[in-house]
Amino acid sequence: MKRLRIGVLASGGGTNLQAIIDSCERGEVDGDVVVVITNVPNAGAVKRAEEHGIEAYCFPHEGASREQHETDVAECLEKHKVDLVCLAGYLRMLTSDMVERFESRILNTHPALLPSFGGKGMHGIHVHKAVLNYGAKVSGCTIHVVTAEVDGGPIVLQKAVPVLEDDTPESLQERILKEEHKLYPRAIQLFAQEKVKIEGRRARIIET
Amino acid sequence: MKRLRIGVLASGGGTNLQAIIDSCERGEVDGDVVVVITNVPNAGAVKRAEEHGIEAYCFPHEGASREQHETDVAECLEKHKVDLVCLAGYLRMLTSDMVERFESRILNTHPALLPSFGGKGMHGIHVHKAVLNYGAKVSGCTIHVVTAEVDGGPIVLQKAVPVLEDDTPESLQERILKEEHKLYPRAIQLFAQEKVKIEGRRARIIET
């Protein structure tokens, strides 16, 4: 079976990127991260990519128009013949052009159980603050296909994570991140095995 | 320690009522169901109550004004010196008068992980249809304190339940109901042990 060619877009330290790279290297994902793109100079993600011999590019969004920036990113992904695009803490919204260009081939991770605690402004630590303020007793993470609607695409996998009475936003974030590091590679492997079938807003996992 | 006096409001078959009665009888809840009230004549809940020697009342809402109906229910609960009111498939919205009269002493169960799949119209099988249509991979159940906002009160306990690829609304409902039957008595026991502290919209579970 052909190995999946994975492109990862990251803005920050890149722990999810690292989890994906490690899972590929351990053979848990039948694929390889072939390119890493960041919009933030000196993002930790670039260093991680280089340590694993993966080509890394930085397209700073400052100074570039939104359209030009995305064209640069899309062309870079296509040049590397990427089958699947994985957002891993990528803090730029994608335009509908980009979403159409890679239709049903862009994944994102959200650190809560969508549709709870998703949508505009809900990223990073803000999500976990909202969960604690709401008083939810269960949170989790969601790996979903990216569509034009923020946090609204078909869900591939979700994992519940308990909220503890003495949790801070940071401790909850850390516990959920550990689960994301396992869940994201599992979702990618489902794509590598061609087991994900998008039907409307549902992602069905089919056993082949 | 004083045993908790529990009043249960039910409209249907009363499987959650049965789970609560059984947990009390098994000693898992330091309390007793002292009265069961239904708004539906011939509800299965009445039969279950009678089988366990529990007083049961039917106050049909048809023909009565909303206010009169609730006054009847509230007076019946007070006459039985109820400490905690448990809604178990009770298909009547409570007025804010009722909620104030039993402030922080009314519990409800919702067959999803609030804030997901809650609010107006979200009850019974409609909840599970919405979960499947959305394509969520995790659902569950929520035991929460009732406030004037539908499905919006402080959450006491939540339990995640996986959604399976071949689930129908009915099969998902059944799997979640089984968990509700365990979770609801656990939440009631926390009240019996005075371990629930309401702080704004959060229900903290304190270890005494």
Tab-separated table of C-alpha atoms in Angstrom:
chain	number	residue	atom	x	y	z
A	1	MET	CA	0.000	0.000	0.000
A	2	LYS	CA	1.178	3.498	-0.889
A	3	ARG	CA	2.404	5.458	2.119
A	4	LEU	CA	0.445	8.588	2.980
A	5	ARG	CA	2.301	11.848	2.344
A	6	ILE	CA	1.531	14.172	5.240
A	7	GLY	CA	2.011	17.935	5.405
A	8	VAL	CA	1.804	19.549	8.833
A	9	LEU	CA	0.959	23.208	9.464
A	10	ALA	CA	2.024	24.441	12.888
A	11	SER	CA	2.461	27.781	14.621
A	12	GLY	CA	3.875	26.867	17.988
A	13	GLY	CA	6.044	24.394	19.824
A	14	GLY	CA	4.764	21.514	17.756
A	15	THR	CA	4.144	18.759	20.286
A	16	ASN	CA	1.334	17.384	18.096
A	17	LEU	CA	3.730	17.525	15.132
A	18	GLN	CA	6.235	15.551	17.188
A	19	ALA	CA	3.587	12.950	18.072
A	20	ILE	CA	2.716	12.541	14.384
A	21	ILE	CA	6.376	12.228	13.332
A	22	ASP	CA	7.044	9.687	16.091
A	23	SER	CA	3.987	7.617	15.161
A	24	CYS	CA	5.142	7.499	11.527
A	25	GLU	CA	8.649	6.485	12.573
A	26	ARG	CA	7.313	3.776	14.893
A	27	GLY	CA	5.220	2.379	12.047
A	28	GLU	CA	1.894	3.169	13.724
A	29	VAL	CA	1.004	5.410	10.799
A	30	ASP	CA	1.525	4.116	7.251
A	31	GLY	CA	2.794	7.485	6.129
A	32	ASP	CA	5.480	10.114	6.457
A	33	VAL	CA	5.545	13.781	7.294
A	34	VAL	CA	7.078	15.128	4.087
A	35	VAL	CA	6.796	18.852	4.799
A	36	VAL	CA	6.242	21.152	7.760
A	37	ILE	CA	5.015	24.685	7.244
A	38	THR	CA	4.789	27.393	9.855
A	39	ASN	CA	3.647	31.004	9.749
A	40	VAL	CA	5.764	31.956	12.759
A	41	PRO	CA	9.525	32.433	12.388
A	42	ASN	CA	11.470	30.370	14.921
A	43	ALA	CA	8.508	28.151	15.729
A	44	GLY	CA	9.641	25.063	17.601
A	45	ALA	CA	7.986	23.043	14.865
A	46	VAL	CA	10.737	23.952	12.387
A	47	LYS	CA	13.448	22.698	14.733
A	48	ARG	CA	11.581	19.435	15.285
A	49	ALA	CA	11.187	18.944	11.524
A	50	GLU	CA	14.868	19.547	10.880
A	51	GLU	CA	15.866	17.076	13.592
A	52	HIS	CA	13.977	14.420	11.655
A	53	GLY	CA	15.280	15.451	8.242
A	54	ILE	CA	11.923	16.861	7.180
A	55	GLU	CA	11.781	19.905	4.926
A	56	ALA	CA	10.426	22.908	6.785
A	57	TYR	CA	9.244	26.241	5.456
A	58	CYS	CA	8.224	29.460	7.078
A	59	PHE	CA	5.731	31.685	5.323
A	60	PRO	CA	5.226	34.627	7.673
A	61	HIS	CA	1.704	35.968	7.339
A	62	GLU	CA	2.761	39.452	8.301
A	63	GLY	CA	3.380	41.617	5.275
A	64	ALA	CA	1.621	39.177	2.937
A	65	SER	CA	-2.029	39.354	1.923
A	66	ARG	CA	-4.187	36.535	3.235
A	67	GLU	CA	-4.627	35.251	-0.322
A	68	GLN	CA	-0.934	35.388	-1.192
A	69	HIS	CA	-0.003	33.695	2.063
A	70	GLU	CA	-2.388	30.843	1.431
A	71	THR	CA	-1.327	30.485	-2.171
A	72	ASP	CA	2.264	30.106	-0.986
A	73	VAL	CA	1.230	27.468	1.554
A	74	ALA	CA	-0.985	25.573	-0.905
A	75	GLU	CA	1.663	25.538	-3.635
A	76	CYS	CA	4.261	24.301	-1.178
A	77	LEU	CA	1.944	21.463	-0.081
A	78	GLU	CA	1.197	20.536	-3.693
A	79	LYS	CA	4.872	20.651	-4.659
A	80	HIS	CA	5.463	18.027	-1.970
A	81	LYS	CA	2.539	15.940	-3.290
A	82	VAL	CA	0.830	15.958	0.073
A	83	ASP	CA	-2.134	13.577	0.459
A	84	LEU	CA	-3.254	14.858	3.845
A	85	VAL	CA	-2.806	18.240	5.526
A	86	CYS	CA	-2.695	18.212	9.332
A	87	LEU	CA	-3.193	21.409	11.287
A	88	ALA	CA	-1.336	21.172	14.554
A	89	GLY	CA	-1.793	24.336	16.528
A	90	TYR	CA	-1.938	26.391	13.342
A	91	LEU	CA	-3.278	29.754	14.381
A	92	ARG	CA	-4.443	30.998	11.028
A	93	MET	CA	-7.926	30.518	9.711
A	94	LEU	CA	-7.966	28.882	6.311
A	95	THR	CA	-9.873	30.549	3.490
A	96	SER	CA	-12.580	28.669	1.650
A	97	ASP	CA	-10.250	28.540	-1.382
A	98	MET	CA	-7.727	26.553	0.619
A	99	VAL	CA	-10.430	24.303	2.067
A	100	GLU	CA	-11.793	23.582	-1.428
A	101	ARG	CA	-8.340	22.955	-2.848
A	102	PHE	CA	-7.742	20.204	-0.279
A	103	GLU	CA	-11.356	19.154	0.165
A	104	SER	CA	-11.817	16.466	2.835
A	105	ARG	CA	-8.020	16.234	3.097
A	106	ILE	CA	-7.354	18.735	5.891
A	107	LEU	CA	-7.513	17.597	9.514
A	108	ASN	CA	-7.511	19.665	12.654
A	109	THR	CA	-7.443	18.883	16.338
A	110	HIS	CA	-9.630	20.716	18.828
A	111	PRO	CA	-8.995	20.374	22.566
A	112	ALA	CA	-12.637	19.778	23.576
A	113	LEU	CA	-15.557	17.560	22.654
A	114	LEU	CA	-17.177	19.413	19.761
A	115	PRO	CA	-19.787	20.805	19.400
A	116	SER	CA	-19.071	21.888	23.006
A	117	PHE	CA	-16.550	24.666	23.468
A	118	GLY	CA	-15.801	25.285	19.810
A	119	GLY	CA	-16.133	28.170	17.404
A	120	LYS	CA	-14.607	31.604	17.149
A	121	GLY	CA	-12.117	32.522	19.846
A	122	MET	CA	-12.053	28.984	21.196
A	123	HIS	CA	-8.449	27.949	20.891
A	124	GLY	CA	-5.629	27.026	23.234
A	125	ILE	CA	-6.047	27.852	26.881
A	126	HIS	CA	-9.307	29.773	26.208
A	127	VAL	CA	-11.046	26.460	25.570
A	128	HIS	CA	-10.024	25.011	28.924
A	129	LYS	CA	-10.955	28.206	30.777
A	130	ALA	CA	-14.422	28.014	29.205
A	131	VAL	CA	-14.782	24.361	30.197
A	132	LEU	CA	-13.904	25.115	33.824
A	133	ASN	CA	-16.095	28.224	33.953
A	134	TYR	CA	-18.995	26.197	32.604
A	135	GLY	CA	-18.372	23.532	35.212
A	136	ALA	CA	-18.247	20.619	32.775
A	137	LYS	CA	-17.102	17.347	34.335
A	138	VAL	CA	-15.989	15.791	31.060
A	139	SER	CA	-13.989	17.390	28.278
A	140	GLY	CA	-11.737	15.814	25.679
A	141	CYS	CA	-10.416	16.254	22.182
A	142	THR	CA	-11.761	16.054	18.656
A	143	ILE	CA	-9.973	15.286	15.397
A	144	HIS	CA	-12.103	16.603	12.555
A	145	VAL	CA	-12.033	17.336	8.868
A	146	VAL	CA	-11.688	21.054	8.177
A	147	THR	CA	-14.505	22.792	6.342
A	148	ALA	CA	-15.262	26.491	5.858
A	149	GLU	CA	-17.171	26.479	9.166
A	150	VAL	CA	-14.871	26.933	12.171
A	151	ASP	CA	-14.725	23.694	14.198
A	152	GLY	CA	-17.704	22.492	12.170
A	153	GLY	CA	-16.324	19.748	9.922
A	154	PRO	CA	-16.976	16.002	10.071
A	155	ILE	CA	-15.574	14.393	13.217
A	156	VAL	CA	-13.144	11.519	12.687
A	157	LEU	CA	-12.369	10.646	16.308
A	158	GLN	CA	-13.164	11.970	19.754
A	159	LYS	CA	-11.767	11.027	23.118
A	160	ALA	CA	-13.327	11.975	26.444
A	161	VAL	CA	-11.080	13.206	29.251
A	162	PRO	CA	-12.342	13.750	32.808
A	163	VAL	CA	-12.229	17.223	34.328
A	164	LEU	CA	-10.872	16.997	37.877
A	165	GLU	CA	-12.138	19.098	40.772
A	166	ASP	CA	-8.753	20.755	41.303
A	167	ASP	CA	-8.001	21.303	37.612
A	168	THR	CA	-6.575	24.585	36.415
A	169	PRO	CA	-6.869	25.486	32.725
A	170	GLU	CA	-3.216	24.481	32.425
A	171	SER	CA	-3.540	21.085	34.102
A	172	LEU	CA	-6.609	20.269	32.026
A	173	GLN	CA	-4.810	21.391	28.870
A	174	GLU	CA	-1.877	19.149	29.660
A	175	ARG	CA	-4.038	16.081	30.308
A	176	ILE	CA	-5.991	16.617	27.080
A	177	LEU	CA	-2.846	17.270	25.045
A	178	LYS	CA	-1.514	13.852	26.042
A	179	GLU	CA	-4.645	12.279	24.591
A	180	GLU	CA	-4.412	14.389	21.416
A	181	HIS	CA	-0.921	13.017	20.899
A	182	LYS	CA	-2.416	9.520	20.712
A	183	LEU	CA	-5.679	10.388	18.969
A	184	TYR	CA	-4.287	12.485	16.101
A	185	PRO	CA	-1.979	9.732	14.768
A	186	ARG	CA	-4.841	7.224	15.074
A	187	ALA	CA	-7.034	9.493	12.933
A	188	ILE	CA	-4.256	9.905	10.371
A	189	GLN	CA	-3.779	6.143	10.190
A	190	LEU	CA	-7.497	5.758	9.398
A	191	PHE	CA	-6.886	8.021	6.364
A	192	ALA	CA	-3.761	6.046	5.420
A	193	GLN	CA	-5.877	2.894	5.475
A	194	GLU	CA	-8.630	4.629	3.486
A	195	LYS	CA	-11.118	3.848	6.226
A	196	VAL	CA	-12.691	7.309	6.443
A	197	LYS	CA	-15.743	7.989	4.311
A	198	ILE	CA	-17.225	11.478	4.401
A	199	GLU	CA	-21.022	11.500	4.134
A	200	GLY	CA	-22.431	14.993	4.502
A	201	ARG	CA	-21.288	16.175	7.867
A	202	ARG	CA	-20.480	12.697	9.155
A	203	ALA	CA	-17.160	10.922	8.861
A	204	ARG	CA	-17.862	7.225	8.868
A	205	ILE	CA	-15.129	4.811	9.834
A	206	ILE	CA	-15.492	1.819	7.557
A	207	GLU	CA	-13.902	-1.550	8.136
A	208	THR	CA	-12.336	-2.731	4.892
B	1	MET	CA	-26.519	10.872	59.482
B	2	LYS	CA	-30.050	11.839	58.508
B	3	ARG	CA	-31.321	9.975	55.454
B	4	LEU	CA	-32.116	12.077	52.401
B	5	ARG	CA	-35.815	12.336	51.583
B	6	ILE	CA	-36.152	12.107	47.815
B	7	GLY	CA	-39.108	13.084	45.664
B	8	VAL	CA	-39.138	11.872	42.066
B	9	LEU	CA	-41.079	13.501	39.216
B	10	ALA	CA	-41.589	11.213	36.225
B	11	SER	CA	-43.742	11.144	33.119
B	12	GLY	CA	-42.903	7.829	31.514
B	13	GLY	CA	-41.923	4.282	32.215
B	14	GLY	CA	-39.706	5.314	35.058
B	15	THR	CA	-36.529	3.280	34.526
B	16	ASN	CA	-34.460	6.047	36.134
B	17	LEU	CA	-36.949	6.085	39.021
B	18	GLN	CA	-36.432	2.335	39.357
B	19	ALA	CA	-32.649	2.752	39.385
B	20	ILE	CA	-32.938	5.357	42.163
B	21	ILE	CA	-35.290	3.205	44.248
B	22	ASP	CA	-33.026	0.170	43.818
B	23	SER	CA	-29.913	2.130	44.798
B	24	CYS	CA	-31.638	3.344	47.957
B	25	GLU	CA	-32.762	-0.176	48.827
B	26	ARG	CA	-29.267	-1.565	48.214
B	27	GLY	CA	-27.813	1.062	50.542
B	28	GLU	CA	-25.825	2.793	47.805
B	29	VAL	CA	-27.786	5.970	48.470
B	30	ASP	CA	-28.237	7.144	52.046
B	31	GLY	CA	-31.801	8.147	51.365
B	32	ASP	CA	-35.280	7.017	50.413
B	33	VAL	CA	-37.730	7.873	47.692
B	34	VAL	CA	-40.619	9.109	49.821
B	35	VAL	CA	-42.921	10.306	47.058
B	36	VAL	CA	-43.353	9.880	43.305
B	37	ILE	CA	-45.318	12.403	41.276
B	38	THR	CA	-46.359	12.090	37.675
B	39	ASN	CA	-48.298	14.318	35.326
B	40	VAL	CA	-49.392	11.416	33.142
B	41	PRO	CA	-52.169	9.077	34.302
B	42	ASN	CA	-51.121	5.419	34.155
B	43	ALA	CA	-47.416	6.267	33.908
B	44	GLY	CA	-45.291	3.200	34.607
B	45	ALA	CA	-43.638	5.215	37.348
B	46	VAL	CA	-46.764	5.008	39.534
B	47	LYS	CA	-46.821	1.222	39.300
B	48	ARG	CA	-43.135	1.018	40.202
B	49	ALA	CA	-43.671	3.289	43.209
B	50	GLU	CA	-46.586	1.223	44.460
B	51	GLU	CA	-44.593	-1.997	44.145
B	52	HIS	CA	-42.091	-0.515	46.582
B	53	GLY	CA	-44.690	0.891	48.957
B	54	ILE	CA	-43.929	4.479	47.953
B	55	GLU	CA	-46.724	7.036	47.868
B	56	ALA	CA	-47.518	8.075	44.306
B	57	TYR	CA	-49.593	10.970	43.027
B	58	CYS	CA	-50.792	11.971	39.629
B	59	PHE	CA	-51.415	15.647	38.937
B	60	PRO	CA	-52.521	15.770	35.293
B	61	HIS	CA	-51.405	19.008	33.708
B	62	GLU	CA	-54.292	19.001	31.282
B	63	GLY	CA	-57.146	21.148	32.503
B	64	ALA	CA	-55.000	22.819	35.155
B	65	SER	CA	-53.163	26.111	34.725
B	66	ARG	CA	-49.394	25.866	34.706
B	67	GLU	CA	-49.276	27.748	38.019
B	68	GLN	CA	-51.926	25.621	39.711
B	69	HIS	CA	-50.294	22.435	38.492
B	70	GLU	CA	-46.923	23.438	39.884
B	71	THR	CA	-48.427	24.627	43.151
B	72	ASP	CA	-50.027	21.203	43.570
B	73	VAL	CA	-46.708	19.481	42.849
B	74	ALA	CA	-44.703	21.776	45.135
B	75	GLU	CA	-47.144	21.415	48.025
B	76	CYS	CA	-47.105	17.653	47.673
B	77	LEU	CA	-43.294	17.628	47.766
B	78	GLU	CA	-43.247	19.886	50.818
B	79	LYS	CA	-45.892	17.851	52.586
B	80	HIS	CA	-43.552	14.867	52.244
B	81	LYS	CA	-40.633	16.948	53.575
B	82	VAL	CA	-38.565	16.268	50.478
B	83	ASP	CA	-34.885	17.294	50.663
B	84	LEU	CA	-34.106	16.630	47.015
B	85	VAL	CA	-36.335	16.617	43.929
B	86	CYS	CA	-35.233	14.338	41.086
B	87	LEU	CA	-36.651	14.779	37.613
B	88	ALA	CA	-36.619	11.455	35.829
B	89	GLY	CA	-38.038	11.851	32.368
B	90	TYR	CA	-40.405	14.557	33.552
B	91	LEU	CA	-41.712	16.203	30.430
B	92	ARG	CA	-42.912	19.455	31.922
B	93	MET	CA	-40.777	22.558	32.123
B	94	LEU	CA	-40.607	23.924	35.636
B	95	THR	CA	-41.472	27.569	36.227
B	96	SER	CA	-38.990	29.866	37.887
B	97	ASP	CA	-41.262	29.882	40.966
B	98	MET	CA	-40.784	26.159	41.373
B	99	VAL	CA	-37.038	26.428	40.755
B	100	GLU	CA	-36.735	29.151	43.398
B	101	ARG	CA	-38.859	27.251	45.888
B	102	PHE	CA	-36.444	24.296	45.719
B	103	GLU	CA	-33.321	26.246	44.873
B	104	SER	CA	-30.286	24.021	44.254
B	105	ARG	CA	-32.382	21.035	45.357
B	106	ILE	CA	-33.767	19.889	41.988
B	107	LEU	CA	-31.747	17.493	39.858
B	108	ASN	CA	-32.291	16.463	36.273
B	109	THR	CA	-30.661	14.003	33.935
B	110	HIS	CA	-29.893	14.845	30.333
B	111	PRO	CA	-28.904	12.113	27.886
B	112	ALA	CA	-25.917	13.960	26.348
B	113	LEU	CA	-22.782	15.762	27.462
B	114	LEU	CA	-24.003	19.294	28.094
B	115	PRO	CA	-23.493	21.934	26.750
B	116	SER	CA	-23.639	19.733	23.629
B	117	PHE	CA	-27.090	18.697	22.439
B	118	GLY	CA	-29.091	20.485	25.103
B	119	GLY	CA	-31.712	23.208	25.169
B	120	LYS	CA	-35.217	23.544	23.834
B	121	GLY	CA	-36.618	20.519	22.014
B	122	MET	CA	-33.682	18.356	23.060
B	123	HIS	CA	-35.260	15.533	24.977
B	124	GLY	CA	-35.614	11.800	24.592
B	125	ILE	CA	-34.861	10.321	21.214
B	126	HIS	CA	-34.441	13.787	19.629
B	127	VAL	CA	-31.150	14.169	21.490
B	128	HIS	CA	-29.710	10.958	20.084
B	129	LYS	CA	-30.906	11.757	16.554
B	130	ALA	CA	-29.093	15.111	16.801
B	131	VAL	CA	-25.911	13.430	18.045
B	132	LEU	CA	-25.901	10.985	15.129
B	133	ASN	CA	-26.770	13.673	12.563
B	134	TYR	CA	-23.913	15.800	13.864
B	135	GLY	CA	-21.561	12.842	13.603
B	136	ALA	CA	-20.260	13.046	17.179
B	137	LYS	CA	-18.135	10.080	18.216
B	138	VAL	CA	-18.678	10.572	21.939
B	139	SER	CA	-21.916	11.331	23.749
B	140	GLY	CA	-22.959	10.572	27.305
B	141	CYS	CA	-25.147	11.800	30.105
B	142	THR	CA	-25.248	14.726	32.506
B	143	ILE	CA	-26.770	15.013	35.959
B	144	HIS	CA	-27.276	18.692	36.708
B	145	VAL	CA	-28.967	21.036	39.121
B	146	VAL	CA	-32.078	22.599	37.601
B	147	THR	CA	-32.156	26.359	37.134
B	148	ALA	CA	-34.512	28.578	35.151
B	149	GLU	CA	-32.326	28.051	32.074
B	150	VAL	CA	-33.175	24.815	30.218
B	151	ASP	CA	-30.306	22.316	30.603
B	152	GLY	CA	-28.189	25.194	31.921
B	153	GLY	CA	-27.744	24.461	35.622
B	154	PRO	CA	-24.572	23.423	37.479
B	155	ILE	CA	-23.335	19.995	36.433
B	156	VAL	CA	-22.905	17.442	39.221
B	157	LEU	CA	-21.659	14.470	37.212
B	158	GLN	CA	-21.088	13.578	33.588
B	159	LYS	CA	-20.241	10.268	31.997
B	160	ALA	CA	-18.963	9.838	28.451
B	161	VAL	CA	-20.387	7.072	26.299
B	162	PRO	CA	-18.930	6.139	22.894
B	163	VAL	CA	-21.062	6.502	19.777
B	164	LEU	CA	-20.658	3.397	17.614
B	165	GLU	CA	-20.532	3.441	13.825
B	166	ASP	CA	-23.658	1.310	13.508
B	167	ASP	CA	-25.637	3.072	16.234
B	168	THR	CA	-29.257	3.968	15.673
B	169	PRO	CA	-30.856	6.663	17.868
B	170	GLU	CA	-32.480	3.795	19.772
B	171	SER	CA	-29.301	1.779	20.371
B	172	LEU	CA	-27.433	4.899	21.485
B	173	GLN	CA	-30.312	5.832	23.777
B	174	GLU	CA	-30.267	2.406	25.358
B	175	ARG	CA	-26.505	2.445	25.976
B	176	ILE	CA	-26.672	5.917	27.526
B	177	LEU	CA	-29.716	5.059	29.638
B	178	LYS	CA	-27.753	2.219	31.252
B	179	GLU	CA	-25.112	4.723	32.315
B	180	GLU	CA	-27.743	7.176	33.582
B	181	HIS	CA	-29.065	4.428	35.825
B	182	LYS	CA	-25.662	4.308	37.527
B	183	LEU	CA	-24.801	7.997	37.368
B	184	TYR	CA	-28.041	9.423	38.749
B	185	PRO	CA	-27.887	7.476	42.042
B	186	ARG	CA	-24.206	8.436	42.398
B	187	ALA	CA	-25.132	12.105	42.051
B	188	ILE	CA	-27.933	11.732	44.609
B	189	GLN	CA	-25.545	10.062	47.045
B	190	LEU	CA	-23.213	13.072	46.743
B	191	PHE	CA	-26.143	15.225	47.927
B	192	ALA	CA	-26.925	12.761	50.724
B	193	GLN	CA	-23.305	13.057	51.848
B	194	GLU	CA	-23.472	16.856	51.529
B	195	LYS	CA	-20.536	16.805	49.147
B	196	VAL	CA	-22.030	19.132	46.532
B	197	LYS	CA	-21.278	22.821	46.830
B	198	ILE	CA	-22.872	25.169	44.304
B	199	GLU	CA	-20.606	28.074	43.352
B	200	GLY	CA	-22.162	30.219	40.624
B	201	ARG	CA	-22.706	27.896	37.742
B	202	ARG	CA	-20.302	25.255	39.000
B	203	ALA	CA	-21.160	22.334	41.248
B	204	ARG	CA	-18.036	21.456	43.174
B	205	ILE	CA	-17.685	18.008	44.639
B	206	ILE	CA	-15.971	18.434	47.986
B	207	GLU	CA	-14.340	15.675	49.946
B	208	THR	CA	-15.409	15.957	53.587
